[in-house]
Tab-separated table of C-alpha atoms in Angstrom:
chain	number	residue	atom	x	y	z
A	12	MET	CA	6.203	-17.619	-2.773
A	13	ARG	CA	5.169	-20.448	-0.400
A	14	GLN	CA	3.732	-18.110	2.200
A	15	VAL	CA	1.641	-16.279	-0.600
A	16	LEU	CA	0.413	-19.240	-1.963
A	17	ALA	CA	-0.374	-21.066	1.369
A	18	GLN	CA	-2.170	-17.827	2.619
A	19	GLN	CA	-4.263	-17.789	-0.498
A	20	SER	CA	-5.122	-21.476	-0.029
A	21	LEU	CA	-6.218	-20.655	3.616
A	22	GLN	CA	-8.423	-17.798	2.438
A	23	LEU	CA	-10.199	-20.087	0.141
A	24	GLU	CA	-10.670	-22.841	2.893
A	25	GLY	CA	-12.405	-20.135	4.870
A	26	GLN	CA	-14.705	-18.878	2.246
A	27	THR	CA	-15.644	-22.459	0.981
A	28	ALA	CA	-16.585	-23.243	4.629
A	29	LEU	CA	-18.735	-20.445	5.073
A	30	LEU	CA	-20.312	-20.753	1.578
A	31	MET	CA	-21.153	-24.318	2.418
A	32	ARG	CA	-22.799	-23.172	5.424
A	33	LEU	CA	-24.907	-20.661	3.759
A	34	ALA	CA	-25.881	-23.068	1.279
A	35	ARG	CA	-26.973	-25.512	3.852
A	36	ALA	CA	-29.105	-22.660	5.506
A	37	TRP	CA	-30.961	-21.865	2.234
A	38	SER	CA	-31.682	-25.579	1.799
A	39	GLN	CA	-33.560	-25.468	5.073
A	40	PRO	CA	-36.679	-22.947	4.760
A	41	ALA	CA	-38.669	-24.697	7.469
A	42	LYS	CA	-36.031	-23.638	10.219
A	43	PRO	CA	-36.424	-20.060	11.454
A	44	HIS	CA	-32.707	-20.486	12.637
A	45	GLU	CA	-31.620	-21.402	9.001
A	46	VAL	CA	-33.795	-18.765	7.536
A	47	ALA	CA	-32.224	-16.149	9.774
A	48	PHE	CA	-28.648	-17.263	8.798
A	49	ALA	CA	-29.369	-16.992	5.162
A	50	ARG	CA	-30.983	-13.576	5.453
A	51	LEU	CA	-28.148	-12.050	7.457
A	52	PHE	CA	-25.129	-13.866	5.684
A	53	THR	CA	-25.990	-13.709	1.949
A	54	PRO	CA	-25.602	-9.871	1.578
A	55	ALA	CA	-22.537	-10.111	4.314
A	56	ALA	CA	-20.870	-13.100	1.897
A	57	LYS	CA	-21.765	-11.023	-1.362
A	58	TYR	CA	-19.935	-7.895	0.061
A	59	GLN	CA	-16.868	-9.603	1.629
A	60	ILE	CA	-16.017	-12.392	-0.986
A	61	CYS	CA	-16.846	-10.161	-4.073
A	62	LYS	CA	-14.423	-7.423	-2.406
A	63	ALA	CA	-11.778	-9.894	-1.903
A	64	GLY	CA	-11.831	-11.160	-5.592
A	65	ALA	CA	-9.794	-8.356	-7.375
A	66	PRO	CA	-6.973	-8.452	-4.720
A	67	PHE	CA	-6.812	-12.211	-4.719
A	68	VAL	CA	-6.390	-12.625	-8.614
A	69	ALA	CA	-3.844	-9.720	-8.875
A	70	GLU	CA	-1.871	-11.813	-6.042
A	71	ALA	CA	-2.302	-14.681	-8.087
A	72	MET	CA	-0.843	-12.948	-11.313
A	73	GLU	CA	2.000	-11.742	-9.385
A	74	VAL	CA	2.928	-14.983	-8.324
A	75	LEU	CA	3.053	-16.181	-11.986
A	76	GLY	CA	5.114	-13.009	-12.909
A	77	GLY	CA	4.938	-12.097	-16.581
A	78	ILE	CA	2.929	-15.159	-17.958
A	79	GLY	CA	0.331	-14.378	-15.341
A	80	TYR	CA	-0.177	-11.152	-17.363
A	81	CYS	CA	-0.229	-12.636	-20.938
A	82	GLU	CA	-3.611	-13.287	-22.418
A	83	ALA	CA	-2.321	-16.990	-22.893
A	84	SER	CA	-3.266	-17.238	-19.189
A	85	GLU	CA	-7.025	-17.004	-17.985
A	86	LEU	CA	-6.089	-14.581	-15.292
A	87	PRO	CA	-5.975	-11.387	-17.271
A	88	ARG	CA	-9.555	-12.124	-18.026
A	89	LEU	CA	-10.628	-12.927	-14.648
A	90	TYR	CA	-8.738	-9.591	-13.323
A	91	ARG	CA	-10.905	-7.487	-15.829
A	92	ASP	CA	-14.042	-9.144	-15.203
A	93	ILE	CA	-13.834	-9.718	-11.404
A	94	PRO	CA	-14.759	-6.228	-10.194
A	95	VAL	CA	-18.287	-6.503	-11.721
A	96	ASN	CA	-18.990	-9.002	-8.860
A	97	SER	CA	-18.914	-6.312	-6.452
A	98	ILE	CA	-21.185	-4.333	-8.602
A	99	TRP	CA	-23.556	-6.631	-10.326
A	100	GLU	CA	-24.152	-8.685	-7.129
A	101	GLY	CA	-25.314	-5.417	-5.376
A	102	SER	CA	-22.783	-2.532	-4.403
A	103	GLY	CA	-20.890	-2.804	-1.359
A	104	ASN	CA	-22.778	-0.042	0.444
A	105	VAL	CA	-25.885	-1.622	-0.444
A	106	MET	CA	-24.905	-5.036	0.668
A	107	CYS	CA	-23.692	-3.666	4.093
A	108	LEU	CA	-26.916	-1.445	4.833
A	109	ASP	CA	-28.957	-4.730	3.960
A	110	VAL	CA	-26.874	-6.308	6.815
A	111	LEU	CA	-27.777	-3.778	9.071
A	112	ARG	CA	-31.534	-4.034	7.705
A	113	ALA	CA	-31.542	-7.824	8.643
A	114	LEU	CA	-30.093	-7.056	12.087
A	115	SER	CA	-32.554	-4.392	12.897
A	116	ARG	CA	-35.779	-5.980	11.426
A	117	GLN	CA	-35.483	-9.675	12.339
A	118	SER	CA	-36.018	-10.138	16.109
A	119	ASP	CA	-34.429	-13.543	16.083
A	120	ALA	CA	-31.021	-12.367	14.411
A	121	ALA	CA	-29.264	-11.698	17.665
A	122	GLU	CA	-30.173	-14.985	19.177
A	123	MET	CA	-29.083	-16.893	16.028
A	124	LEU	CA	-25.793	-15.052	15.914
A	125	SER	CA	-25.307	-16.064	19.726
A	126	GLN	CA	-26.095	-19.548	18.987
A	127	GLU	CA	-23.611	-20.068	16.023
A	128	PHE	CA	-20.959	-18.277	17.959
A	129	GLU	CA	-21.292	-19.487	21.353
A	130	ALA	CA	-21.179	-23.015	20.011
A	131	VAL	CA	-17.513	-22.745	19.467
A	132	LYS	CA	-16.645	-20.419	22.290
A	133	GLY	CA	-13.445	-21.274	23.979
A	134	SER	CA	-11.829	-22.835	20.889
A	135	ASN	CA	-9.591	-20.050	20.010
A	136	ARG	CA	-8.672	-16.850	21.944
A	137	HIS	CA	-8.807	-14.730	18.719
A	138	PHE	CA	-12.387	-15.919	17.934
A	139	ASP	CA	-13.592	-15.298	21.529
A	140	ALA	CA	-11.771	-11.887	21.590
A	141	ARG	CA	-13.573	-10.508	18.383
A	142	TRP	CA	-17.077	-11.897	19.518
A	143	ARG	CA	-16.794	-10.352	22.797
A	144	GLN	CA	-16.099	-7.036	21.156
A	145	LEU	CA	-18.883	-7.536	18.578
A	146	ARG	CA	-21.723	-8.637	20.942
A	147	LEU	CA	-21.226	-5.349	22.886
A	148	ARG	CA	-21.867	-3.320	19.937
A	149	LEU	CA	-24.586	-5.390	18.051
A	150	HIS	CA	-27.577	-3.731	19.255
A	151	LYS	CA	-26.287	0.046	18.339
A	152	ILE	CA	-24.350	0.140	14.977
A	153	PRO	CA	-24.419	3.320	12.983
A	154	GLU	CA	-24.468	3.149	9.181
A	155	ALA	CA	-21.155	4.777	8.967
A	156	GLN	CA	-19.877	1.514	10.445
A	157	ALA	CA	-21.831	-0.884	8.214
A	158	ARG	CA	-18.878	-2.009	6.430
A	159	GLU	CA	-16.767	-2.714	9.551
A	160	LEU	CA	-19.701	-4.586	11.092
A	161	THR	CA	-20.156	-6.662	7.957
A	162	ARG	CA	-16.607	-7.876	7.696
A	163	SER	CA	-16.652	-8.676	11.347
A	164	LEU	CA	-19.675	-10.688	11.090
A	165	LEU	CA	-18.557	-12.634	7.882
A	166	LEU	CA	-15.036	-13.294	9.693
A	167	LEU	CA	-16.523	-14.695	12.927
A	168	ALA	CA	-19.097	-16.836	10.759
A	169	THR	CA	-16.139	-18.271	8.701
A	170	GLY	CA	-13.887	-18.852	11.848
A	171	ALA	CA	-16.967	-20.697	13.509
A	172	GLN	CA	-17.391	-22.855	10.661
A	173	LEU	CA	-13.688	-23.872	10.630
A	174	LEU	CA	-13.487	-24.314	14.301
A	175	LYS	CA	-16.264	-26.727	14.043
A	176	TYR	CA	-15.187	-28.831	11.096
A	177	ALA	CA	-11.861	-27.899	9.937
A	178	GLU	CA	-8.560	-29.630	11.206
A	179	PRO	CA	-7.563	-27.710	14.361
A	180	PRO	CA	-4.141	-26.419	12.820
A	181	LEU	CA	-6.033	-25.125	9.969
A	182	ALA	CA	-8.895	-23.435	11.794
A	183	ASP	CA	-6.223	-21.989	14.279
A	184	GLY	CA	-4.143	-20.570	11.746
A	185	TRP	CA	-7.247	-19.093	9.971
A	186	CYS	CA	-8.266	-17.392	13.183
A	187	ARG	CA	-4.590	-16.295	14.020
A	188	GLN	CA	-4.446	-14.720	10.294
A	189	TRP	CA	-8.011	-12.973	9.991
A	190	LEU	CA	-9.127	-12.276	13.683
A	191	ASP	CA	-6.019	-11.498	15.630
A	192	GLN	CA	-6.137	-7.610	16.378
A	193	ARG	CA	-2.672	-7.366	16.026
A	194	GLY	CA	-2.529	-8.356	12.235
A	195	SER	CA	-1.626	-11.251	10.459
A	196	ARG	CA	1.643	-13.177	10.839
A	197	PRO	CA	3.441	-15.713	8.587
A	198	LEU	CA	2.293	-19.169	8.800
A	199	ASP	CA	4.304	-21.910	10.268
A	200	ALA	CA	5.952	-24.187	7.888
A	201	ALA	CA	3.741	-27.467	8.653
A	202	LEU	CA	0.535	-25.624	8.058
A	203	ALA	CA	1.799	-24.066	4.887
A	204	ASP	CA	2.701	-27.589	3.754
A	205	ARG	CA	-0.657	-28.945	4.908
A	206	LEU	CA	-2.440	-26.074	3.038
A	207	LEU	CA	-0.517	-26.402	-0.288
A	208	ALA	CA	-1.019	-30.338	-0.289
A	209	ARG	CA	-4.708	-29.717	0.269
A	210	ALA	CA	-4.767	-27.245	-2.657
A	211	CYS	CA	-3.343	-29.628	-4.864
A	212	GLY	CA	-5.499	-32.418	-3.897
A	213	GLY	CA	-3.440	-34.114	-1.301
């Protein structure tokens, strides 16, 4: 149970860091780099974070057991309502095609990505490997791979923010969970304890 809660906390740490970075980009319309970041990562965030909502709430209900299913809890309402986010905010396919459109029509998009990601190059081997693979494919992405591209871009942007600003064990743990090509692994006990403490305001 602690592993499940710690992994959920780690997921929220990453999403929060990314959304704060996106908010900063929107607050600086005079800077071309920030405009390019906001244009590309707004649809990417809508797709990936909205898509992650339903499984996240379902996991939270399961953690609580039967009480998580009872209407006395707020979770059943959230579980019913949360799928609308990936529809109302723009269906997944539309958001991913918009990411492709932003990449192809914004001449400075590739340079913006390079500046964002190269700034943390060398901080984590999983980040470096994923960025190296994506960079080779950026200029020729077929529509059929739009979802995979969008997910990879958002994961890299999230990892970059954590590597810049988060506690190193937390950032490394996140990269190992979401950027390691071999799949996720259990979090070590010390990181799990730290994440749960942070989630509880500690």
